[in-house]
Short mmCIF file of C-alpha atoms in Angstrom, two decimals:
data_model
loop_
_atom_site.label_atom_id
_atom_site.label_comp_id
_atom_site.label_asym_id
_atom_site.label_seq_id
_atom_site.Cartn_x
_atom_site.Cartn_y
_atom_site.Cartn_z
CA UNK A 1 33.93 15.41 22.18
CA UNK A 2 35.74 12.86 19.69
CA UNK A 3 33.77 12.95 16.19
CA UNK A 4 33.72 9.14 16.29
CA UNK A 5 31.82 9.31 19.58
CA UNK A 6 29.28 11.65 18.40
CA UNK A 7 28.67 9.35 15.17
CA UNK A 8 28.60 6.34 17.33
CA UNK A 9 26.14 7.86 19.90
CA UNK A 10 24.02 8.22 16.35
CA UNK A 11 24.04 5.14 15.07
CA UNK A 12 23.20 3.77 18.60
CA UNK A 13 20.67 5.76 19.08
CA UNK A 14 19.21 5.55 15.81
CA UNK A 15 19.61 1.28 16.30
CA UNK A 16 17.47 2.09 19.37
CA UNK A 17 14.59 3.80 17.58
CA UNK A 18 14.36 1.11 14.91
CA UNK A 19 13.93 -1.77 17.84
CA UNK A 20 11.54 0.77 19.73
CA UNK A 21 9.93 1.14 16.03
CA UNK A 22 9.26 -2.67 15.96
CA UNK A 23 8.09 -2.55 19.56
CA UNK A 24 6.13 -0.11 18.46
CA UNK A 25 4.99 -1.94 15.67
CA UNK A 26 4.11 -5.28 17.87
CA UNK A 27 2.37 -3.05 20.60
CA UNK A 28 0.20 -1.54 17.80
CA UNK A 29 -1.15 -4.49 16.32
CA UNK A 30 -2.06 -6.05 19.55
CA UNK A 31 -3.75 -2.58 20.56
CA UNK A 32 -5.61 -2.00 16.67
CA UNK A 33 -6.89 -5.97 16.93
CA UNK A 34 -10.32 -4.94 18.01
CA UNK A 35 -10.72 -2.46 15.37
CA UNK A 36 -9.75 -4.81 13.22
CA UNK A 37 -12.05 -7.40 14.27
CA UNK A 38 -14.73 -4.47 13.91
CA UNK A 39 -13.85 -4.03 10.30
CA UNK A 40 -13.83 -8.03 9.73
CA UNK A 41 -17.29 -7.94 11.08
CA UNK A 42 -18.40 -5.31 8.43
CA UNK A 43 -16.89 -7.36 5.85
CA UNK A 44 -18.79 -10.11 6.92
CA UNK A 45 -22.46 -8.29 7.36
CA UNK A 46 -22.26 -5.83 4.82
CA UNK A 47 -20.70 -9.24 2.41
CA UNK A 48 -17.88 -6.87 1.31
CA UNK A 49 -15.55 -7.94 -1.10
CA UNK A 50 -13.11 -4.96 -1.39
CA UNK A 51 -11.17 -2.52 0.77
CA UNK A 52 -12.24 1.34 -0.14
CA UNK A 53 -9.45 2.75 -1.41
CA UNK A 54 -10.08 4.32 -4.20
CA UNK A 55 -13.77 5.81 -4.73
CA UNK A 56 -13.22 7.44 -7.87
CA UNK A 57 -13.94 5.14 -10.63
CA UNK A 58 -15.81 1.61 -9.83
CA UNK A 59 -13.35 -0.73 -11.27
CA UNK A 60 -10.90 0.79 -8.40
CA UNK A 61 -13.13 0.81 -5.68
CA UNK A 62 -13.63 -2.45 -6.69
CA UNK A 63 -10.94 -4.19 -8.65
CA UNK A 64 -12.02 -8.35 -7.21
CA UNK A 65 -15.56 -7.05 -8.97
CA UNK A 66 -14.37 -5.51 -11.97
CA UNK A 67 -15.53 -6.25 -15.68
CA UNK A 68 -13.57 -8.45 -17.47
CA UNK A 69 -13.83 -5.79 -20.26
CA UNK A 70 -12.47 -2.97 -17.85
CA UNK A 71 -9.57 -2.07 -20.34
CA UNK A 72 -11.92 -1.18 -23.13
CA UNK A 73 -14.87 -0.39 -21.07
CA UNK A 74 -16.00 2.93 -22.77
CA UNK A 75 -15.49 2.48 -25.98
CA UNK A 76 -12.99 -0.17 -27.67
CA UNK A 77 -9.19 1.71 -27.51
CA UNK A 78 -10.26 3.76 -24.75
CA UNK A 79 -7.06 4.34 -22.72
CA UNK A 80 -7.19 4.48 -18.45
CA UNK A 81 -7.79 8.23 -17.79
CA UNK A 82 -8.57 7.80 -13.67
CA UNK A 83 -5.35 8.37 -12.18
CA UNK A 84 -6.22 5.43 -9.33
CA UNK A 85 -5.78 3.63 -12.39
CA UNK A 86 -2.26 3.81 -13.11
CA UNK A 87 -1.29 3.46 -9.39
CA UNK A 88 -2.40 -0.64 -9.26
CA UNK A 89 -2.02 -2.99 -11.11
CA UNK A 90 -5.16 -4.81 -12.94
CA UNK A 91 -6.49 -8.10 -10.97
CA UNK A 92 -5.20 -11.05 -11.51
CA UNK A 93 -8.08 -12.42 -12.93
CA UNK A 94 -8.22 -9.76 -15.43
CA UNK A 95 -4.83 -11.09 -16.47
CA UNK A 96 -6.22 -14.94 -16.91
CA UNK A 97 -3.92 -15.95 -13.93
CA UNK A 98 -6.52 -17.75 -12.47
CA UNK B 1 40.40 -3.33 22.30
CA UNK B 2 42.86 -2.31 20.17
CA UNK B 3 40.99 -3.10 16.95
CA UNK B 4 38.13 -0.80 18.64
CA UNK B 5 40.52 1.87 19.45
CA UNK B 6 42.00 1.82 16.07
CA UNK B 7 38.39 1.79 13.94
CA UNK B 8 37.18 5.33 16.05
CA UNK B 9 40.74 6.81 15.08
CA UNK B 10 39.84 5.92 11.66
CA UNK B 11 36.13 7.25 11.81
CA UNK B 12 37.78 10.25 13.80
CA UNK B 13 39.83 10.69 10.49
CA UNK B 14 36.87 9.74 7.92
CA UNK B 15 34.51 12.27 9.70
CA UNK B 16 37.25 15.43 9.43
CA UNK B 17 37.65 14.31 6.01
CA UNK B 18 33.83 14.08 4.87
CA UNK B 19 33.71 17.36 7.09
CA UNK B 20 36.08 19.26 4.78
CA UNK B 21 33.80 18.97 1.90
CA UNK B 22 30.54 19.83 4.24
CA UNK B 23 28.65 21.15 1.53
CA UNK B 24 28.95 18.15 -0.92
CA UNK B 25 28.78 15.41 1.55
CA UNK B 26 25.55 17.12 3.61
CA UNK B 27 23.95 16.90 -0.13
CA UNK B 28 24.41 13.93 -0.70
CA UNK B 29 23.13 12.48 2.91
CA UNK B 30 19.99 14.41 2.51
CA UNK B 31 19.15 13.28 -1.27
CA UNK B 32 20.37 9.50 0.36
CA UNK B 33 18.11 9.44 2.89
CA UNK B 34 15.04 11.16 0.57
CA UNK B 35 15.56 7.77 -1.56
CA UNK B 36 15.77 5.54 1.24
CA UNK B 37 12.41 7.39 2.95
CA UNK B 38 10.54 7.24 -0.40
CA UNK B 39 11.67 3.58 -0.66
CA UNK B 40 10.67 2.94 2.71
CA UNK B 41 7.36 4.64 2.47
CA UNK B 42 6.38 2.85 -0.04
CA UNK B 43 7.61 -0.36 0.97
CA UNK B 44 5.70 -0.10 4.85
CA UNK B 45 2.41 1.44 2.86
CA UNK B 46 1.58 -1.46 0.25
CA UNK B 47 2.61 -4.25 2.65
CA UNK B 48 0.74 -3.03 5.73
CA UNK B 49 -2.45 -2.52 3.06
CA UNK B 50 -2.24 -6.18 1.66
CA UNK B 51 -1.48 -7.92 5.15
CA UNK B 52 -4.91 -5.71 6.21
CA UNK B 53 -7.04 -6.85 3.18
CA UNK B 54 -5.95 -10.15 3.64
CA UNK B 55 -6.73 -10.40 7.65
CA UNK B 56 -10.11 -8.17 6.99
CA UNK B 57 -11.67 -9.81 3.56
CA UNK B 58 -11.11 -13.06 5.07
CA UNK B 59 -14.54 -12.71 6.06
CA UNK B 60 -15.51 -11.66 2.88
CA UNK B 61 -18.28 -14.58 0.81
CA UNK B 62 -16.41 -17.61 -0.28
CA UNK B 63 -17.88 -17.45 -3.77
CA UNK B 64 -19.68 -14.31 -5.54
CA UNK B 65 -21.61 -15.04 -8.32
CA UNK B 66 -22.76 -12.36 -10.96
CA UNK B 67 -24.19 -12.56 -14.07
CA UNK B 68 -22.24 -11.10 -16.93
CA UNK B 69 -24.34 -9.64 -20.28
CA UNK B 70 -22.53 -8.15 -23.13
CA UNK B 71 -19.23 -8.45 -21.11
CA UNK B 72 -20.37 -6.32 -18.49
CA UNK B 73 -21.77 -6.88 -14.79
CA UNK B 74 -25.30 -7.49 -15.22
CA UNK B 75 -28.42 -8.10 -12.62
CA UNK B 76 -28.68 -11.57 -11.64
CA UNK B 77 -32.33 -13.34 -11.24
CA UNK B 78 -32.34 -14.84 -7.87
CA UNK B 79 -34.11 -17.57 -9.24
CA UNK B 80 -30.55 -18.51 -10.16
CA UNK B 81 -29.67 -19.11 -6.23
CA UNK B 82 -32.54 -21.20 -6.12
CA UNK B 83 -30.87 -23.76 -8.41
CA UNK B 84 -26.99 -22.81 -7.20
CA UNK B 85 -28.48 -24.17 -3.48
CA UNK B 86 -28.69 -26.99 -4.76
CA UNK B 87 -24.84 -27.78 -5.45
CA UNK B 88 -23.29 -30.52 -3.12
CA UNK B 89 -21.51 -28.42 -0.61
CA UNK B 90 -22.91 -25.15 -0.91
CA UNK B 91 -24.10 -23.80 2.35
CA UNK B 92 -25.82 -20.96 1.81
CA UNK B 93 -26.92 -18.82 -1.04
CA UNK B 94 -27.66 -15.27 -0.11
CA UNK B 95 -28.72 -12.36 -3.00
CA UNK B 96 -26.86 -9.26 -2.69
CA UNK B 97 -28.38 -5.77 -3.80
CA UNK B 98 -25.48 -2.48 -4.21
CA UNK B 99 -24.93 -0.56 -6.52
CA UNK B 100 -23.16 3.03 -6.94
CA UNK B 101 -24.70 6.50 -6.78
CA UNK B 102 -22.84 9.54 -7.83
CA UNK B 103 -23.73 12.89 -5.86
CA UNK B 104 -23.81 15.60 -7.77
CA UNK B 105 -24.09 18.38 -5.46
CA UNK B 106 -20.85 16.57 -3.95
CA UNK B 107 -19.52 15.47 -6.87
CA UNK B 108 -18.82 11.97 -4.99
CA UNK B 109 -19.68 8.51 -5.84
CA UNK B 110 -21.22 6.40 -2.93
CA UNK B 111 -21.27 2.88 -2.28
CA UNK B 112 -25.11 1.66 -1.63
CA UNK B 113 -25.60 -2.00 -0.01
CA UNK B 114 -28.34 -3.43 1.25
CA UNK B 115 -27.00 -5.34 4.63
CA UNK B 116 -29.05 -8.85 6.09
CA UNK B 117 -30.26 -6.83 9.22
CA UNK B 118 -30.83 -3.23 8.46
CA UNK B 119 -31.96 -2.16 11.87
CA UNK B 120 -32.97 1.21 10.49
CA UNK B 121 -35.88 0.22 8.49
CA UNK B 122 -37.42 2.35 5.61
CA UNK B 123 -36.57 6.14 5.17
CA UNK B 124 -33.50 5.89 6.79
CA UNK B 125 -29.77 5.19 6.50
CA UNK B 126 -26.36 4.66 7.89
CA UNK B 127 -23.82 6.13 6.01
CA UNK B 128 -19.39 5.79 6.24
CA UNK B 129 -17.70 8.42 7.60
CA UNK B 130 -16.27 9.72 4.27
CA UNK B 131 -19.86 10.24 3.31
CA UNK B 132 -20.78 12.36 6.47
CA UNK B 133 -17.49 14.00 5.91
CA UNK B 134 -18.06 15.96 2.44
CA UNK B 135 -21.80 15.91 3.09
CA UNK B 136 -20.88 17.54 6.94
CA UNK B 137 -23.85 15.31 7.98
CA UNK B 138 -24.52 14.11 11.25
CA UNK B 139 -27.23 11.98 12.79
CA UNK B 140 -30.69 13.10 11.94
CA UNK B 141 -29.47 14.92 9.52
CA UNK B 142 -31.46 14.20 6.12
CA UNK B 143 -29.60 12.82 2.48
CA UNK B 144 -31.33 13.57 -0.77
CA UNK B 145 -31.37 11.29 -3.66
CA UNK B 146 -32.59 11.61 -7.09
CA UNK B 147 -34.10 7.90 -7.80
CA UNK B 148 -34.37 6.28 -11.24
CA UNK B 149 -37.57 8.34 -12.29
CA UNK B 150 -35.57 11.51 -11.63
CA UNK B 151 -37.68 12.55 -8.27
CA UNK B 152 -35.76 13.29 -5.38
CA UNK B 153 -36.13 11.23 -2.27
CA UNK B 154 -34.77 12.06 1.09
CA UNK B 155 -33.46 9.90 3.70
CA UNK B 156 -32.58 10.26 7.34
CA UNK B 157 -29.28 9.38 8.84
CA UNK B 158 -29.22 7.46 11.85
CA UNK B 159 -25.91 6.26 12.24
CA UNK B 160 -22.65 7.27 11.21
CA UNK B 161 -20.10 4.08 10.73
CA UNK B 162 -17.00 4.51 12.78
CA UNK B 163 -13.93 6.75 11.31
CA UNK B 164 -11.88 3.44 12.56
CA UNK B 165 -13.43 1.73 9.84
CA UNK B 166 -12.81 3.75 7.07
CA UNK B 167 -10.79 1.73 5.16
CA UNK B 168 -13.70 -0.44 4.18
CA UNK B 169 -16.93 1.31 4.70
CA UNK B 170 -15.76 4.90 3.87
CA UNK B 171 -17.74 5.60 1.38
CA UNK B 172 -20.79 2.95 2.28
CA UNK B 173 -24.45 4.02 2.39
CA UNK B 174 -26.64 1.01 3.98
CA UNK B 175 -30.01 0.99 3.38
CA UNK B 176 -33.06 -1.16 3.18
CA UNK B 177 -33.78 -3.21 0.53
CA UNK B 178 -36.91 -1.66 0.04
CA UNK B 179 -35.66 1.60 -0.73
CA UNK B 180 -32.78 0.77 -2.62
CA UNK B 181 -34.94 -0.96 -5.13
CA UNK B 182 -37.20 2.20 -5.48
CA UNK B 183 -34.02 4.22 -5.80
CA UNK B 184 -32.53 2.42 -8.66
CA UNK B 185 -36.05 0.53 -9.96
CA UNK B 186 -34.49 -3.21 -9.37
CA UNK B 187 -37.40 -5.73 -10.21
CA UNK B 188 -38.20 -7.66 -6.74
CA UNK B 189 -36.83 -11.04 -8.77
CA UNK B 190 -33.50 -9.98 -9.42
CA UNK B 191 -29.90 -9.08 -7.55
CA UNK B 192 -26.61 -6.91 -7.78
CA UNK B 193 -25.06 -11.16 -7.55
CA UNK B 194 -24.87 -13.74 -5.33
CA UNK B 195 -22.58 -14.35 -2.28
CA UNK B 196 -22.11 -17.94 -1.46
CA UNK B 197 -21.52 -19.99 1.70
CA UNK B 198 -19.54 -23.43 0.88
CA UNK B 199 -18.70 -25.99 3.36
CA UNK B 200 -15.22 -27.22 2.60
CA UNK B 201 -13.26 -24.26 1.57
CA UNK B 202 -10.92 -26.80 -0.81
CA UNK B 203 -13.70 -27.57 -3.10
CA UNK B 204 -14.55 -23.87 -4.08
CA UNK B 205 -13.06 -24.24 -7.58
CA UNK B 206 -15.13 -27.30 -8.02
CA UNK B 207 -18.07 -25.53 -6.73
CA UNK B 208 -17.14 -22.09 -8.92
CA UNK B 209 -16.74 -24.77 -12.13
CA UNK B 210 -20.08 -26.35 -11.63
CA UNK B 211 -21.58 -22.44 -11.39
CA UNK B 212 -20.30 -21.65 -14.83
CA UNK B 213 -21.38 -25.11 -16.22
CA UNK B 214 -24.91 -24.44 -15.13
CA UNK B 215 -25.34 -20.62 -16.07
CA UNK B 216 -22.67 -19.90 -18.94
CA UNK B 217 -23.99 -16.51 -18.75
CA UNK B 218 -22.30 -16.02 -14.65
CA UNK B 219 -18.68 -15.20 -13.10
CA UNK B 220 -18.15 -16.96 -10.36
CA UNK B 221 -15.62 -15.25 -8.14
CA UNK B 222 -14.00 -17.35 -5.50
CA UNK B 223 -12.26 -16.08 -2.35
CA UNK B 224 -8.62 -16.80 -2.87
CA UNK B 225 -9.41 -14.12 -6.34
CA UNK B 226 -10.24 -11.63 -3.64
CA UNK B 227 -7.65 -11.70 -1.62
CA UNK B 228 -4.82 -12.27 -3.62
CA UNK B 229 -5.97 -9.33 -5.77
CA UNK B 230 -4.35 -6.89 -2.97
CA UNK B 231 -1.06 -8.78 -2.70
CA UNK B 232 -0.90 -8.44 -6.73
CA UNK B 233 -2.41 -4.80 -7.42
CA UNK B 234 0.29 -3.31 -5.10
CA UNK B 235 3.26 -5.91 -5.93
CA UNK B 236 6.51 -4.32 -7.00
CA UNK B 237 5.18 -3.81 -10.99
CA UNK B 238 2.44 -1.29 -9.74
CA UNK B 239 2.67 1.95 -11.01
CA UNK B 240 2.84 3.50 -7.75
CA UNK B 241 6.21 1.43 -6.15
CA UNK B 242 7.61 1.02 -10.20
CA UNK B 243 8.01 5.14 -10.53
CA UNK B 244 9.23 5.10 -7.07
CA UNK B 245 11.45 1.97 -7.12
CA UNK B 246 12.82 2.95 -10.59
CA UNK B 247 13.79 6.90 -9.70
CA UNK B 248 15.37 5.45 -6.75
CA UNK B 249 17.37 2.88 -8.85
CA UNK B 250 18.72 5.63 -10.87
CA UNK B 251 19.58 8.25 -7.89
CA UNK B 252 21.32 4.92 -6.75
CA UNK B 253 23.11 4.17 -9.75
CA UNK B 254 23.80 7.70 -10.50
CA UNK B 255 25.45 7.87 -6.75
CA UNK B 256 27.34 4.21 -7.72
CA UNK B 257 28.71 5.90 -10.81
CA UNK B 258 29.91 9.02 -9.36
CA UNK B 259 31.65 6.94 -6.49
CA UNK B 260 32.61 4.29 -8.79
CA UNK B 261 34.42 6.63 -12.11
CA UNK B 262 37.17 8.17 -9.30
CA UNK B 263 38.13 10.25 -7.21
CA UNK B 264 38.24 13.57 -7.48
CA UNK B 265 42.31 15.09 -7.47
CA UNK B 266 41.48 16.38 -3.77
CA UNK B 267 40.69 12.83 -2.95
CA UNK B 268 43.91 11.03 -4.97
CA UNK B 269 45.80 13.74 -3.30
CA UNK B 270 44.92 12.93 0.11
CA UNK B 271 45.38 8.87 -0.52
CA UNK B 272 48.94 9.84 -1.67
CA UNK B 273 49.74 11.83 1.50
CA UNK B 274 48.08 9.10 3.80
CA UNK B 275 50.18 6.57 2.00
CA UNK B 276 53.94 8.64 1.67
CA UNK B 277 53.36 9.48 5.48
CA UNK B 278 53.19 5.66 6.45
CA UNK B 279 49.49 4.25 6.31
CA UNK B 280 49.27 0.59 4.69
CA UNK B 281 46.37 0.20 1.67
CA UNK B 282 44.52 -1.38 4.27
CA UNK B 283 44.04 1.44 6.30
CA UNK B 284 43.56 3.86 3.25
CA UNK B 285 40.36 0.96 2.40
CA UNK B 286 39.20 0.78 5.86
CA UNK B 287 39.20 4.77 5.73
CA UNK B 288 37.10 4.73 2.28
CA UNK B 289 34.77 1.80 4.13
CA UNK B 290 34.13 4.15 6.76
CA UNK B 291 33.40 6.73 4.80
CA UNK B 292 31.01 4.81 2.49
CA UNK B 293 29.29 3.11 5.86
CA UNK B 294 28.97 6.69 7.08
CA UNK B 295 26.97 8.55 4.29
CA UNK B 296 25.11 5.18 3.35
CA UNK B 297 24.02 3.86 7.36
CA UNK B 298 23.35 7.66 8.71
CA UNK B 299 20.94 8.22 5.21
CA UNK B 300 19.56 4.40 5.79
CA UNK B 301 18.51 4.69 9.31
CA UNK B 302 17.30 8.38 8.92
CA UNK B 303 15.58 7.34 6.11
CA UNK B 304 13.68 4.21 7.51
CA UNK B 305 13.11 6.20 10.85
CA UNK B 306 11.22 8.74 8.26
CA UNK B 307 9.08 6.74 6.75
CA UNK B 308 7.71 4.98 9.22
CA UNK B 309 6.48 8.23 11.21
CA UNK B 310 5.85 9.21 7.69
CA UNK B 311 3.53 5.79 7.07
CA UNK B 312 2.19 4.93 10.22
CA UNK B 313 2.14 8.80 12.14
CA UNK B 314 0.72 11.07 9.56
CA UNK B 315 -1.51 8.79 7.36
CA UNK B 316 1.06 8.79 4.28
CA UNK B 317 0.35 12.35 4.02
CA UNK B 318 2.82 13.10 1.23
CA UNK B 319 1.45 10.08 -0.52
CA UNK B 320 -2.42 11.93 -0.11
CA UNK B 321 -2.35 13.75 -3.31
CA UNK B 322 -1.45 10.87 -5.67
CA UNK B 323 -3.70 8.32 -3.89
CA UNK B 324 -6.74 11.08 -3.81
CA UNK B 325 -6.71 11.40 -7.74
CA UNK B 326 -10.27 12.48 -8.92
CA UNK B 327 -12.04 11.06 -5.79
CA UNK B 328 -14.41 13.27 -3.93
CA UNK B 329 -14.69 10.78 -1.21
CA UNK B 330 -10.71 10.12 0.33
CA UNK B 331 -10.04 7.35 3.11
CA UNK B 332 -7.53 8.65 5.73
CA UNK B 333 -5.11 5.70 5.76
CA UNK B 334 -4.83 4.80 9.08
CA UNK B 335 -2.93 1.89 8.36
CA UNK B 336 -1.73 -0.72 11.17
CA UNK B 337 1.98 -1.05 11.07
CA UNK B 338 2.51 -4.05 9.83
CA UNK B 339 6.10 -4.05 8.74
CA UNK B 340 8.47 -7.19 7.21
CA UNK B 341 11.80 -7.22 8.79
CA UNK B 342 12.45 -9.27 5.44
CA UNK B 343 11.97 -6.03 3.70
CA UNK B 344 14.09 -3.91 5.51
CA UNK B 345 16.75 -6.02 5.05
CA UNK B 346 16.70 -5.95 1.80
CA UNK B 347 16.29 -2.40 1.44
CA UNK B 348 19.61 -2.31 3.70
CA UNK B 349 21.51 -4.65 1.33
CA UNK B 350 20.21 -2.52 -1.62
CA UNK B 351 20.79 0.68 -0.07
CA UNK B 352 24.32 0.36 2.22
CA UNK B 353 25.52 -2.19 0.65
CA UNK B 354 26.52 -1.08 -2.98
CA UNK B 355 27.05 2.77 -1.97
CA UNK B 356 29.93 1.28 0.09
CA UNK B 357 31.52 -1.10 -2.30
CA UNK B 358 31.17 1.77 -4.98
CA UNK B 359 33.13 3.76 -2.15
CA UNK B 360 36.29 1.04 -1.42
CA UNK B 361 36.71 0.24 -5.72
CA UNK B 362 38.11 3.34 -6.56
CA UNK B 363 39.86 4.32 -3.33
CA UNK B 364 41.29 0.80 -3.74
CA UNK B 365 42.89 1.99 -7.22
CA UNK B 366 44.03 4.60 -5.84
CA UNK B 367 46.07 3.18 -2.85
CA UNK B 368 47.90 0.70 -4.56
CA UNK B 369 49.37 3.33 -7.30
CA UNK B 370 52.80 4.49 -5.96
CA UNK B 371 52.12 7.61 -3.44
CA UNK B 372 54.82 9.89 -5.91
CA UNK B 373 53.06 9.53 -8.52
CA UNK B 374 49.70 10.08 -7.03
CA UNK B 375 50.42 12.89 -5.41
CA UNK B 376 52.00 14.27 -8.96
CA UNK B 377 48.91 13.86 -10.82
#
């Protein structure tokens, strides 16, 4: 077999699996909606405010509820030590963007 | 047709070529496509987690209200609510009680609320399925608690929340009001804040002003705050997407500059044969095109193909260990696969793109030096 065929039987193939990957995609979110509507309804009885990402320190498992103090909020130059930390950014509205 | 026909003669010729230096080339696709997956992972991860947050905590309160002393997150008398009701446009004022309890024989933190309609009544709890998880509890199983007089205090389990749900109740415990304010010793007049019901969603600044104007001591925290706070903690300057985004700029540039400062001899050589035997500059550019298109597209498309089995199949599972960090209590990211087609394209452009101009530049050098003297040096 020609080496061009082979490497065009790859990209078509691989062209295929991307547009089955959105397909997939679509199919998923219509199929996931109801347990998506379940966890809208928990937001809305439980009054949640965050998603529970990260559990570890509370300013990450809830950064919309955060102090505005968080930087500094054991003792004044305390640096972040919860690695969460370092993996997103503050809230905006610990930034005075709103 | 004959365009067609010529083009596979030339990727017939590009692939022996590449295949001649098998060890080299085979390196470089798999390091390629390791960028582009990492890239890709990261890219499918933080945007299917903000479009989430922002379809699930639209139903979260369109103002919270707490009460801030010394800086800090403070109870808030409920008294307060009585007086916030009052507001033009507010619909409803509603005091919230949760609060956080770390487990010590678990070494977890939990997330206590207090829901409207706890079906369960006193002595007994629901709890997320993280929690039953590193407790191994199931229904009827009992929790102990120490409460704020240091006596411990048991509670019965009588429903575990769904594992679908896990990305916001993971780590919940819901129990009655009752009891939470016996665990922690909250006064009967005061709340964790206040979540707030307003009419006209435009006028929730106005109503958030008026909050602050009445009780200087409060935070009023509107809804837009909570949901744009996902689209910015995981925007491109996060420290999670900037260590990947900025290794994968180097291996790119790294890749650009080794294409882009020549051609090895082997490679001059060959230009100057394909030239003295007849081939136009053209060719010996479409050749180096090919050859660029053919490292870069095979590495792209692996590479996206990857990550989203990686994403979307397995949880992020490489990702687990730096999203766990320190916590006891670990959501499996069961993410829905909400991907931009906006995004991939730019990852294309960034990815195929410059790998296969970085290719043609040199090779383009190359082919217009006299063949002779080519071949001579």
């Amino acid at each position: 077999m020609r080496k061009s065929t082979i490497f065009l039987s790859y990209v078509i193939l691989n062209i295929i699996l991307v547009c089955l990957m959105f397909t997939h995609a679509f199919q998923k979110q219509r199929a996931t909606f109801p347990i998506l509507k379940e966890k809208a309804t928990q937001v809305k009885k439980f009054a949640l405010t965050d998603l529970c990402l990260f559990t570890e320190a509370r300013y990450t498992r809830h950064p919309t509820m955060a102090d505005l103090n968080t930087p500094f909020q054991d003792f004044p130059m305390s640096i972040e030590h919860y690695p969460s930390g370092s993996l997103m950014l503050p809230p905006p509205q610990l930034k005075g963007e709103f | 047709m004959r365009w067609f026909a010529k083009q596979r003669y030339v990727i017939d010729f590009t692939l022996s070529s590449l295949l001649r230096r098998k060890g080299k080339n085979t390196a470089l696709v798999l390091v390629y496509t390791l960028v582009v997956f990492m890239l890709a992972s990261t890219m499918f991860f933080t945007y299917a987690i903000k479009k989430e947050a922002v379809i699930v905590l639209d139903n979260a309160p369109d103002i919270v209200v707490q009460r801030l002393v010394a800086g800090r997150h403070d109870l808030i008398p409920i008294s307060y609510g009585d007086r916030i009701q009052k507001i033009k446009g507010v619909n409803s004022v509603k005091p919230k009680l949760w609060g956080y309890y770390f487990d010590s024989i678990f070494g977890a933190n939990y997330t206590l609320i207090v829901p409207e309609d706890f079906p369960h009544g006193r002595g007994n709890i629901a709890i997320g399925y993280g929690v039953a998880k590193v407790s191994t509890s199931q229904v009827d199983y009992i929790l102990p608690f120490w409460d704020h007089k240091g006596s411990m205090t048991s509670f019965t389990i009588k429903e575990i929340l769904s594992s679908e749900s896990e990305l916001v109740s993971s780590d919940l415990i819901l129990i009655s009001e009752d009891d939470f304010r016996m665990l922690f010793g909250i006064p009967m007049e005061y709340a964790t804040n206040l979540a707030l019901k307003v009419r006209n969603k435009k006028e929730l600044p106005v109503i958030a002003a008026k909050i602050k104007k009445i009780f200087p001591d409060t935070r009023p925290i509107i809804k837009d705050e909570l949901l744009r706070t996902y689209d910015s903690v995981f925007n491109w300057r996060s420290g999670l997407l900037l260590i990947i985004l900025s290794s994968a700029v180097l291996a790119f540039i790294i890749f650009a500059w080794d294409k882009a400062s020549g051609l090895s001899a082997e490679e001059r050589k060959e230009i100057g044969i394909l030239k003295a035997i007849g081939w136009e500059t053209s060719d010996v550019i479409l050749m180096k095109f090919w050859e660029g298109t053919v490292i870069s597209l095979t590495s792209f498309l692996a590479g996206l193909l990857l990550a989203y089995g990686h994403v979307f199949f397995s949880s992020s599972i490489l990702f687990e260990p730096v999203l766990k960090g320190w916590a006891v209590i670990y959501p499996k990211f069961r993410l829905v696969p909400f991907i931009d087609p906006y995004q991939i394209a730019i990852l294309f452009f960034l990815s195929v793109v410059p790998y296969t101009v970085a290719t043609i530049v040199p090779s383009w050098r190359a082919a217009t030096v006299d063949p002779d003297s080519v071949m001579r040096t």
